[in-house]
PDB file of C-alpha atoms and ligand atoms in Angstrom:
ATOM      1  CA  MET A 257      98.948  84.212 103.467  1.00  0.00           C
ATOM      2  CA  GLN A 258      95.950  85.277 106.116  1.00  0.00           C
ATOM      3  CA  THR A 259      92.474  85.390 104.729  1.00  0.00           C
ATOM      4  CA  SER A 260      89.987  87.587 105.727  1.00  0.00           C
ATOM      5  CA  THR A 261      87.734  86.536 107.521  1.00  0.00           C
ATOM      6  CA  GLN A 262      83.536  86.348 106.864  1.00  0.00           C
ATOM      7  CA  THR A 263      83.511  88.375 109.672  1.00  0.00           C
ATOM      8  CA  GLU A 264      85.601  91.086 109.284  1.00  0.00           C
ATOM      9  CA  ILE A 265      84.323  92.149 105.828  1.00  0.00           C
ATOM     10  CA  GLU A 266      80.489  91.843 107.805  1.00  0.00           C
ATOM     11  CA  THR A 267      81.896  94.442 110.162  1.00  0.00           C
ATOM     12  CA  TYR A 268      83.689  96.732 106.707  1.00  0.00           C
ATOM     13  CA  LEU A 269      80.133  96.561 105.168  1.00  0.00           C
ATOM     14  CA  ASP A 270      78.639  98.136 108.614  1.00  0.00           C
ATOM     15  CA  SER A 271      80.712 100.338 107.902  1.00  0.00           C
ATOM     16  CA  LEU A 272      79.638 100.767 104.259  1.00  0.00           C
ATOM     17  CA  ASN A 273      75.701 101.094 104.992  1.00  0.00           C
ATOM     18  CA  TRP A 274      76.734 103.215 108.744  1.00  0.00           C
ATOM     19  CA  ARG A 275      78.535 105.863 105.781  1.00  0.00           C
ATOM     20  CA  TYR A 276      76.335 108.229 103.584  1.00  0.00           C
ATOM     21  CA  ALA A 277      76.792 111.388 102.064  1.00  0.00           C
ATOM     22  CA  THR A 278      76.118 114.051 105.168  1.00  0.00           C
ATOM     23  CA  LYS A 279      74.146 116.747 103.756  1.00  0.00           C
ATOM     24  CA  GLU A 280      73.892 118.981 107.021  1.00  0.00           C
ATOM     25  CA  PHE A 281      77.055 118.766 109.631  1.00  0.00           C
ATOM     26  CA  ASP A 282      77.241 119.883 113.565  1.00  0.00           C
ATOM     27  CA  ARG A 283      79.061 123.165 113.348  1.00  0.00           C
ATOM     28  CA  ASP A 284      80.447 122.478 117.177  1.00  0.00           C
ATOM     29  CA  ALA A 285      82.220 118.691 116.523  1.00  0.00           C
ATOM     30  CA  LYS A 286      86.119 119.263 115.864  1.00  0.00           C
ATOM     31  CA  LEU A 287      87.943 116.199 114.521  1.00  0.00           C
ATOM     32  CA  PRO A 288      90.419 115.000 116.617  1.00  0.00           C
ATOM     33  CA  GLU A 289      93.894 115.649 115.828  1.00  0.00           C
ATOM     34  CA  PRO A 290      95.043 111.999 115.493  1.00  0.00           C
ATOM     35  CA  VAL A 291      92.255 110.947 113.769  1.00  0.00           C
ATOM     36  CA  LEU A 292      92.278 113.554 110.607  1.00  0.00           C
ATOM     37  CA  GLU A 293      96.424 112.378 110.321  1.00  0.00           C
ATOM     38  CA  GLY A 294      94.859 108.742 110.375  1.00  0.00           C
ATOM     39  CA  LEU A 295      92.786 109.936 107.509  1.00  0.00           C
ATOM     40  CA  LEU A 296      95.675 112.078 105.140  1.00  0.00           C
ATOM     41  CA  GLU A 297      97.743 108.853 105.798  1.00  0.00           C
ATOM     42  CA  ALA A 298      95.390 106.674 104.690  1.00  0.00           C
ATOM     43  CA  VAL A 299      94.560 109.127 101.024  1.00  0.00           C
ATOM     44  CA  ARG A 300      98.709 109.269 101.383  1.00  0.00           C
ATOM     45  CA  LEU A 301      98.025 104.959 100.921  1.00  0.00           C
ATOM     46  CA  SER A 302      96.042 105.066  97.982  1.00  0.00           C
ATOM     47  CA  ALA A 303      96.293 102.996  95.173  1.00  0.00           C
ATOM     48  CA  SER A 304      97.531 104.796  91.982  1.00  0.00           C
ATOM     49  CA  SER A 305      98.211 104.102  88.075  1.00  0.00           C
ATOM     50  CA  TYR A 306     102.551 102.768  88.314  1.00  0.00           C
ATOM     51  CA  GLY A 307     102.696 104.302  92.416  1.00  0.00           C
ATOM     52  CA  LEU A 308     102.607 108.278  90.427  1.00  0.00           C
ATOM     53  CA  GLN A 309      99.866 110.033  92.590  1.00  0.00           C
ATOM     54  CA  PRO A 310      99.592 113.560  90.072  1.00  0.00           C
ATOM     55  CA  TYR A 311      97.568 114.972  92.117  1.00  0.00           C
ATOM     56  CA  GLU A 312      97.727 116.943  95.635  1.00  0.00           C
ATOM     57  CA  ILE A 313      95.145 117.455  98.224  1.00  0.00           C
ATOM     58  CA  GLN A 314      94.640 121.001 100.028  1.00  0.00           C
ATOM     59  CA  VAL A 315      93.560 120.967 104.088  1.00  0.00           C
ATOM     60  CA  VAL A 316      91.378 123.686 103.936  1.00  0.00           C
ATOM     61  CA  SER A 317      90.475 125.305 107.439  1.00  0.00           C
ATOM     62  CA  ASP A 318      90.669 129.143 106.592  1.00  0.00           C
ATOM     63  CA  PRO A 319      87.154 130.122 107.593  1.00  0.00           C
ATOM     64  CA  GLU A 320      87.388 132.900 104.694  1.00  0.00           C
ATOM     65  CA  VAL A 321      88.698 130.948 101.992  1.00  0.00           C
ATOM     66  CA  ARG A 322      85.906 128.324 103.182  1.00  0.00           C
ATOM     67  CA  GLN A 323      83.344 130.565 103.005  1.00  0.00           C
ATOM     68  CA  LYS A 324      84.475 132.071  99.436  1.00  0.00           C
ATOM     69  CA  LEU A 325      84.707 127.806  98.336  1.00  0.00           C
ATOM     70  CA  ARG A 326      81.377 127.092  99.849  1.00  0.00           C
ATOM     71  CA  ALA A 327      79.697 130.588  96.750  1.00  0.00           C
ATOM     72  CA  ALA A 328      81.644 129.152  94.292  1.00  0.00           C
ATOM     73  CA  GLY A 329      80.074 125.201  95.820  1.00  0.00           C
ATOM     74  CA  TRP A 330      76.147 126.003  94.984  1.00  0.00           C
ATOM     75  CA  ASP A 331      75.821 127.353  99.118  1.00  0.00           C
ATOM     76  CA  GLN A 332      76.459 123.705 100.088  1.00  0.00           C
ATOM     77  CA  SER A 333      77.041 124.143 103.405  1.00  0.00           C
ATOM     78  CA  GLN A 334      78.954 120.996 104.382  1.00  0.00           C
ATOM     79  CA  ILE A 335      82.155 123.365 102.584  1.00  0.00           C
ATOM     80  CA  THR A 336      81.353 125.444 105.386  1.00  0.00           C
ATOM     81  CA  ASP A 337      80.467 123.833 108.698  1.00  0.00           C
ATOM     82  CA  ALA A 338      82.019 120.121 108.126  1.00  0.00           C
ATOM     83  CA  SER A 339      85.439 120.602 110.655  1.00  0.00           C
ATOM     84  CA  HIS A 340      87.198 119.379 107.415  1.00  0.00           C
ATOM     85  CA  LEU A 341      86.944 120.169 104.371  1.00  0.00           C
ATOM     86  CA  LEU A 342      89.821 118.608 101.306  1.00  0.00           C
ATOM     87  CA  VAL A 343      90.185 119.459  97.975  1.00  0.00           C
ATOM     88  CA  PHE A 344      91.375 117.001  95.838  1.00  0.00           C
ATOM     89  CA  THR A 345      93.517 118.454  92.435  1.00  0.00           C
ATOM     90  CA  TYR A 346      94.356 116.998  90.061  1.00  0.00           C
ATOM     91  CA  LYS A 347      97.902 117.451  87.742  1.00  0.00           C
ATOM     92  CA  THR A 348      96.815 119.198  84.513  1.00  0.00           C
ATOM     93  CA  ASP A 349      99.623 118.434  82.825  1.00  0.00           C
ATOM     94  CA  PHE A 350     102.460 116.794  83.234  1.00  0.00           C
ATOM     95  CA  GLY A 351     105.997 116.087  81.895  1.00  0.00           C
ATOM     96  CA  PRO A 352     109.554 113.777  82.688  1.00  0.00           C
ATOM     97  CA  GLU A 353     109.709 115.568  85.965  1.00  0.00           C
ATOM     98  CA  LEU A 354     106.587 113.338  87.259  1.00  0.00           C
ATOM     99  CA  VAL A 355     107.930 110.163  86.467  1.00  0.00           C
ATOM    100  CA  GLU A 356     111.728 110.768  87.572  1.00  0.00           C
ATOM    101  CA  SER A 357     110.386 111.906  91.029  1.00  0.00           C
ATOM    102  CA  TYR A 358     108.674 108.768  91.664  1.00  0.00           C
ATOM    103  CA  ILE A 359     111.821 106.969  90.324  1.00  0.00           C
ATOM    104  CA  ASP A 360     114.614 109.118  92.721  1.00  0.00           C
ATOM    105  CA  ARG A 361     111.570 107.345  95.219  1.00  0.00           C
ATOM    106  CA  VAL A 362     112.120 104.137  94.398  1.00  0.00           C
ATOM    107  CA  SER A 363     115.630 103.770  94.462  1.00  0.00           C
ATOM    108  CA  GLU A 364     115.601 105.790  97.590  1.00  0.00           C
ATOM    109  CA  THR A 365     113.074 104.333  99.395  1.00  0.00           C
ATOM    110  CA  ARG A 366     113.972 100.463  98.316  1.00  0.00           C
ATOM    111  CA  GLY A 367     117.860 100.525  98.200  1.00  0.00           C
ATOM    112  CA  VAL A 368     117.548 100.315  94.577  1.00  0.00           C
ATOM    113  CA  GLU A 369     120.556 101.461  92.355  1.00  0.00           C
ATOM    114  CA  LYS A 370     118.767 104.545  89.246  1.00  0.00           C
ATOM    115  CA  ALA A 371     120.285 102.914  86.058  1.00  0.00           C
ATOM    116  CA  LYS A 372     118.333  99.634  87.147  1.00  0.00           C
ATOM    117  CA  LEU A 373     115.223 101.354  86.566  1.00  0.00           C
ATOM    118  CA  ASN A 374     116.115 102.905  83.215  1.00  0.00           C
ATOM    119  CA  GLY A 375     114.494 100.559  81.552  1.00  0.00           C
ATOM    120  CA  TYR A 376     110.626 101.258  83.711  1.00  0.00           C
ATOM    121  CA  SER A 377     110.815 105.071  83.541  1.00  0.00           C
ATOM    122  CA  ASP A 378     111.739 104.465  79.516  1.00  0.00           C
ATOM    123  CA  PHE A 379     108.087 102.720  79.837  1.00  0.00           C
ATOM    124  CA  MET A 380     106.214 104.767  81.440  1.00  0.00           C
ATOM    125  CA  LYS A 381     107.232 107.808  80.272  1.00  0.00           C
ATOM    126  CA  SER A 382     106.431 106.054  77.003  1.00  0.00           C
ATOM    127  CA  LYS A 383     103.271 105.610  77.951  1.00  0.00           C
ATOM    128  CA  LEU A 384     102.454 109.121  79.361  1.00  0.00           C
ATOM    129  CA  MET A 385     104.431 111.456  77.831  1.00  0.00           C
ATOM    130  CA  ASP A 386     103.120 111.690  74.331  1.00  0.00           C
ATOM    131  CA  LEU A 387      99.604 111.128  75.308  1.00  0.00           C
ATOM    132  CA  PRO A 388      97.351 114.923  74.399  1.00  0.00           C
ATOM    133  CA  ARG A 389      97.206 116.817  77.248  1.00  0.00           C
ATOM    134  CA  GLU A 390      93.584 116.883  77.535  1.00  0.00           C
ATOM    135  CA  GLN A 391      94.392 112.808  78.560  1.00  0.00           C
ATOM    136  CA  LYS A 392      96.339 113.469  80.402  1.00  0.00           C
ATOM    137  CA  SER A 393      94.130 115.381  82.679  1.00  0.00           C
ATOM    138  CA  ASN A 394      91.181 112.958  82.038  1.00  0.00           C
ATOM    139  CA  TRP A 395      94.125 110.109  83.634  1.00  0.00           C
ATOM    140  CA  THR A 396      94.796 112.471  86.884  1.00  0.00           C
ATOM    141  CA  ALA A 397      91.996 113.113  87.586  1.00  0.00           C
ATOM    142  CA  ARG A 398      90.546 109.741  87.225  1.00  0.00           C
ATOM    143  CA  GLN A 399      94.007 109.072  89.641  1.00  0.00           C
ATOM    144  CA  ALA A 400      92.272 111.995  91.947  1.00  0.00           C
ATOM    145  CA  TYR A 401      89.401 109.974  92.355  1.00  0.00           C
ATOM    146  CA  ILE A 402      90.472 106.652  93.602  1.00  0.00           C
ATOM    147  CA  ALA A 403      92.374 109.200  96.616  1.00  0.00           C
ATOM    148  CA  VAL A 404      88.819 109.901  97.599  1.00  0.00           C
ATOM    149  CA  GLY A 405      87.436 106.901  97.456  1.00  0.00           C
ATOM    150  CA  ASN A 406      89.881 105.321 100.266  1.00  0.00           C
ATOM    151  CA  LEU A 407      89.259 108.072 102.317  1.00  0.00           C
ATOM    152  CA  LEU A 408      85.410 107.600 101.807  1.00  0.00           C
ATOM    153  CA  SER A 409      85.702 104.153 103.086  1.00  0.00           C
ATOM    154  CA  ALA A 410      88.662 104.982 105.334  1.00  0.00           C
ATOM    155  CA  ALA A 411      86.137 107.686 106.888  1.00  0.00           C
ATOM    156  CA  ALA A 412      83.410 105.009 108.159  1.00  0.00           C
ATOM    157  CA  VAL A 413      85.359 102.574 109.403  1.00  0.00           C
ATOM    158  CA  ALA A 414      86.551 105.440 112.098  1.00  0.00           C
ATOM    159  CA  GLN A 415      84.134 106.645 112.214  1.00  0.00           C
ATOM    160  CA  VAL A 416      84.121 109.916 110.553  1.00  0.00           C
ATOM    161  CA  ASP A 417      81.530 111.132 108.688  1.00  0.00           C
ATOM    162  CA  ALA A 418      82.238 112.661 105.079  1.00  0.00           C
ATOM    163  CA  CYS A 419      80.449 114.135 101.892  1.00  0.00           C
ATOM    164  CA  PRO A 420      82.338 114.613  98.594  1.00  0.00           C
ATOM    165  CA  MET A 421      81.224 116.979  96.761  1.00  0.00           C
ATOM    166  CA  GLU A 422      81.338 117.824  92.870  1.00  0.00           C
ATOM    167  CA  GLY A 423      78.975 120.611  93.055  1.00  0.00           C
ATOM    168  CA  PHE A 424      80.840 123.393  92.349  1.00  0.00           C
ATOM    169  CA  ASP A 425      82.447 125.776  89.853  1.00  0.00           C
ATOM    170  CA  PRO A 426      86.096 123.716  88.816  1.00  0.00           C
ATOM    171  CA  VAL A 427      87.209 127.528  86.940  1.00  0.00           C
ATOM    172  CA  LYS A 428      85.585 129.349  90.427  1.00  0.00           C
ATOM    173  CA  VAL A 429      88.406 126.774  93.274  1.00  0.00           C
ATOM    174  CA  ASP A 430      90.677 126.753  91.101  1.00  0.00           C
ATOM    175  CA  GLU A 431      90.656 131.179  91.382  1.00  0.00           C
ATOM    176  CA  ILE A 432      90.412 130.741  94.655  1.00  0.00           C
ATOM    177  CA  LEU A 433      92.343 128.375  95.746  1.00  0.00           C
ATOM    178  CA  ASP A 434      94.921 129.800  93.292  1.00  0.00           C
ATOM    179  CA  LEU A 435      95.720 126.115  91.643  1.00  0.00           C
ATOM    180  CA  GLY A 436      95.425 127.446  87.851  1.00  0.00           C
ATOM    181  CA  SER A 437      99.942 128.659  88.841  1.00  0.00           C
ATOM    182  CA  ARG A 438     100.196 125.452  89.552  1.00  0.00           C
ATOM    183  CA  ASN A 439      99.387 123.205  86.969  1.00  0.00           C
ATOM    184  CA  LEU A 440      96.443 121.853  89.033  1.00  0.00           C
ATOM    185  CA  SER A 441      92.652 121.802  89.054  1.00  0.00           C
ATOM    186  CA  ALA A 442      89.849 120.785  91.398  1.00  0.00           C
ATOM    187  CA  ALA A 443      88.350 117.814  91.081  1.00  0.00           C
ATOM    188  CA  ALA A 444      85.988 116.873  94.349  1.00  0.00           C
ATOM    189  CA  LEU A 445      85.816 118.703  97.412  1.00  0.00           C
ATOM    190  CA  VAL A 446      85.446 116.245 100.668  1.00  0.00           C
ATOM    191  CA  ALA A 447      84.181 117.366 103.253  1.00  0.00           C
ATOM    192  CA  LEU A 448      84.865 115.571 106.808  1.00  0.00           C
ATOM    193  CA  GLY A 449      83.039 116.032 110.654  1.00  0.00           C
ATOM    194  CA  TYR A 450      80.627 114.327 112.394  1.00  0.00           C
ATOM    195  CA  ARG A 451      76.568 114.519 111.038  1.00  0.00           C
ATOM    196  CA  SER A 452      75.004 116.620 112.918  1.00  0.00           C
ATOM    197  CA  GLU A 453      71.096 115.325 114.708  1.00  0.00           C
ATOM    198  CA  SER A 454      69.112 117.458 112.157  1.00  0.00           C
ATOM    199  CA  ASP A 455      70.791 115.963 109.508  1.00  0.00           C
ATOM    200  CA  ALA A 456      66.890 114.011 107.845  1.00  0.00           C
ATOM    201  CA  THR A 457      69.618 111.735 104.907  1.00  0.00           C
ATOM    202  CA  GLN A 458      71.042 109.927 107.487  1.00  0.00           C
ATOM    203  CA  HIS A 459      67.001 108.187 108.058  1.00  0.00           C
ATOM    204  CA  GLN A 460      66.762 107.412 104.646  1.00  0.00           C
ATOM    205  CA  ASN A 461      67.940 103.115 102.909  1.00  0.00           C
ATOM    206  CA  LYS A 462      70.166 103.431 100.322  1.00  0.00           C
ATOM    207  CA  VAL A 463      69.531 103.282  96.693  1.00  0.00           C
ATOM    208  CA  ARG A 464      71.851 101.369  95.199  1.00  0.00           C
ATOM    209  CA  ARG A 465      71.188  98.952  92.385  1.00  0.00           C
ATOM    210  CA  THR A 466      70.690  95.230  92.321  1.00  0.00           C
ATOM    211  CA  ARG A 467      73.791  92.985  92.189  1.00  0.00           C
ATOM    212  CA  GLN A 468      72.455  91.470  89.224  1.00  0.00           C
ATOM    213  CA  GLU A 469      71.972  94.807  87.521  1.00  0.00           C
ATOM    214  CA  LEU A 470      75.974  95.412  88.376  1.00  0.00           C
ATOM    215  CA  PHE A 471      78.439  92.415  87.392  1.00  0.00           C
ATOM    216  CA  THR A 472      78.419  90.006  85.470  1.00  0.00           C
ATOM    217  CA  HIS A 473      79.896  86.920  85.845  1.00  0.00           C
ATOM    218  CA  ILE A 474      81.675  84.796  82.914  1.00  0.00           C
TER     219      ILE A 474
HETATM  220  C1  FMN B 155      82.472 112.173  93.147  1.00  0.00           C
HETATM  221  C2  FMN B 155      80.758 112.608  93.998  1.00  0.00           C
HETATM  222  C3  FMN B 155      80.541 114.142  94.577  1.00  0.00           C
HETATM  223  C4  FMN B 155      78.751 114.332  94.244  1.00  0.00           C
HETATM  224  N1  FMN B 155      79.122 115.253  94.864  1.00  0.00           N
HETATM  225  C5  FMN B 155      78.381 115.605  95.368  1.00  0.00           C
HETATM  226  C6  FMN B 155      77.322 117.536  95.847  1.00  0.00           C
HETATM  227  O1  FMN B 155      77.656 117.912  95.356  1.00  0.00           O
HETATM  228  N2  FMN B 155      76.460 117.369  97.054  1.00  0.00           N
HETATM  229  C7  FMN B 155      75.727 116.258  98.101  1.00  0.00           C
HETATM  230  O2  FMN B 155      75.771 116.877  98.984  1.00  0.00           O
HETATM  231  N3  FMN B 155      76.655 115.325  97.147  1.00  0.00           N
HETATM  232  C8  FMN B 155      77.116 114.396  96.857  1.00  0.00           C
HETATM  233  N4  FMN B 155      77.257 112.846  95.994  1.00  0.00           N
HETATM  234  C9  FMN B 155      77.064 112.121  97.066  1.00  0.00           C
HETATM  235  C10 FMN B 155      76.357 111.586  96.332  1.00  0.00           C
HETATM  236  O3  FMN B 155      74.770 112.106  96.309  1.00  0.00           O
HETATM  237  C11 FMN B 155      76.090 110.558  97.016  1.00  0.00           C
HETATM  238  O4  FMN B 155      76.807 109.355  97.963  1.00  0.00           O
HETATM  239  C12 FMN B 155      74.873 109.348  96.752  1.00  0.00           C
HETATM  240  O5  FMN B 155      73.833 109.352  96.505  1.00  0.00           O
HETATM  241  C13 FMN B 155      74.754 107.881  97.216  1.00  0.00           C
HETATM  242  O6  FMN B 155      74.610 108.546  99.032  1.00  0.00           O
HETATM  243  P1  FMN B 155      75.419 107.768 100.075  1.00  0.00           P
HETATM  244  O7  FMN B 155      76.778 108.054  99.117  1.00  0.00           O
HETATM  245  O8  FMN B 155      74.884 108.937 100.460  1.00  0.00           O
HETATM  246  O9  FMN B 155      74.529 106.040 100.833  1.00  0.00           O
HETATM  247  C14 FMN B 155      78.791 113.548  95.461  1.00  0.00           C
HETATM  248  C15 FMN B 155      79.188 111.611  95.707  1.00  0.00           C
HETATM  249  C16 FMN B 155      80.247 111.254  94.934  1.00  0.00           C
HETATM  250  C17 FMN B 155      80.785 109.750  94.910  1.00  0.00           C
END
């Protein structure tokens, strides 16, 4: 097993210190397509509970749609000015098909007979299917946030600026993107691009709880 060296983690921490929730994007600076594709792949590779990935991501390029989303998003300029805007949506409800499509994928990807996966399939269904709808959607939204976190870290490593946003009216965003008809709802937006030189926030020190406050060693 290869162990991570101090240098690698230091490089990663440098990236995390470099990133910040960008308030002002350079409107002319566009992400090269391969960089965007790499970041989307990082989202696709995110861990999720049981591997079910109960979410979808909308990559919004249409300027008119982004203008409408900005109005529903506290008029935050990042929504229209960043190179790209991703909307992370979670399933507001699901049935056995969520587990069954996953089992199909496992069988195909790993060349395992579906019958051999019946036990695991039944186990997942027993844990998930009887949950009240609200608990289901709380759970799916949590899975979507893991993907958001993964994207933010990947963007930092790629020296791409990002702003995660919860500052929006989800009812309006769901309406604009017609998410309700597909049992989806918006959890978070992430603007991606390059910071404007005039964004003062980039010069501010990071505010974080101390390690003592954050970690308990038992
Ligand atoms: C889920 C989530 C929602 C956020 N919503 C907004 C937002 O709507 N607008 C904004 O400018 N920043 C938003 N932020 C950015 C946070 O304020 C920022 O991450 C935090 O203050 C830490 O600062 P840093 O990310 O610059 O290190 C959000 C961050 C997260 C993780």
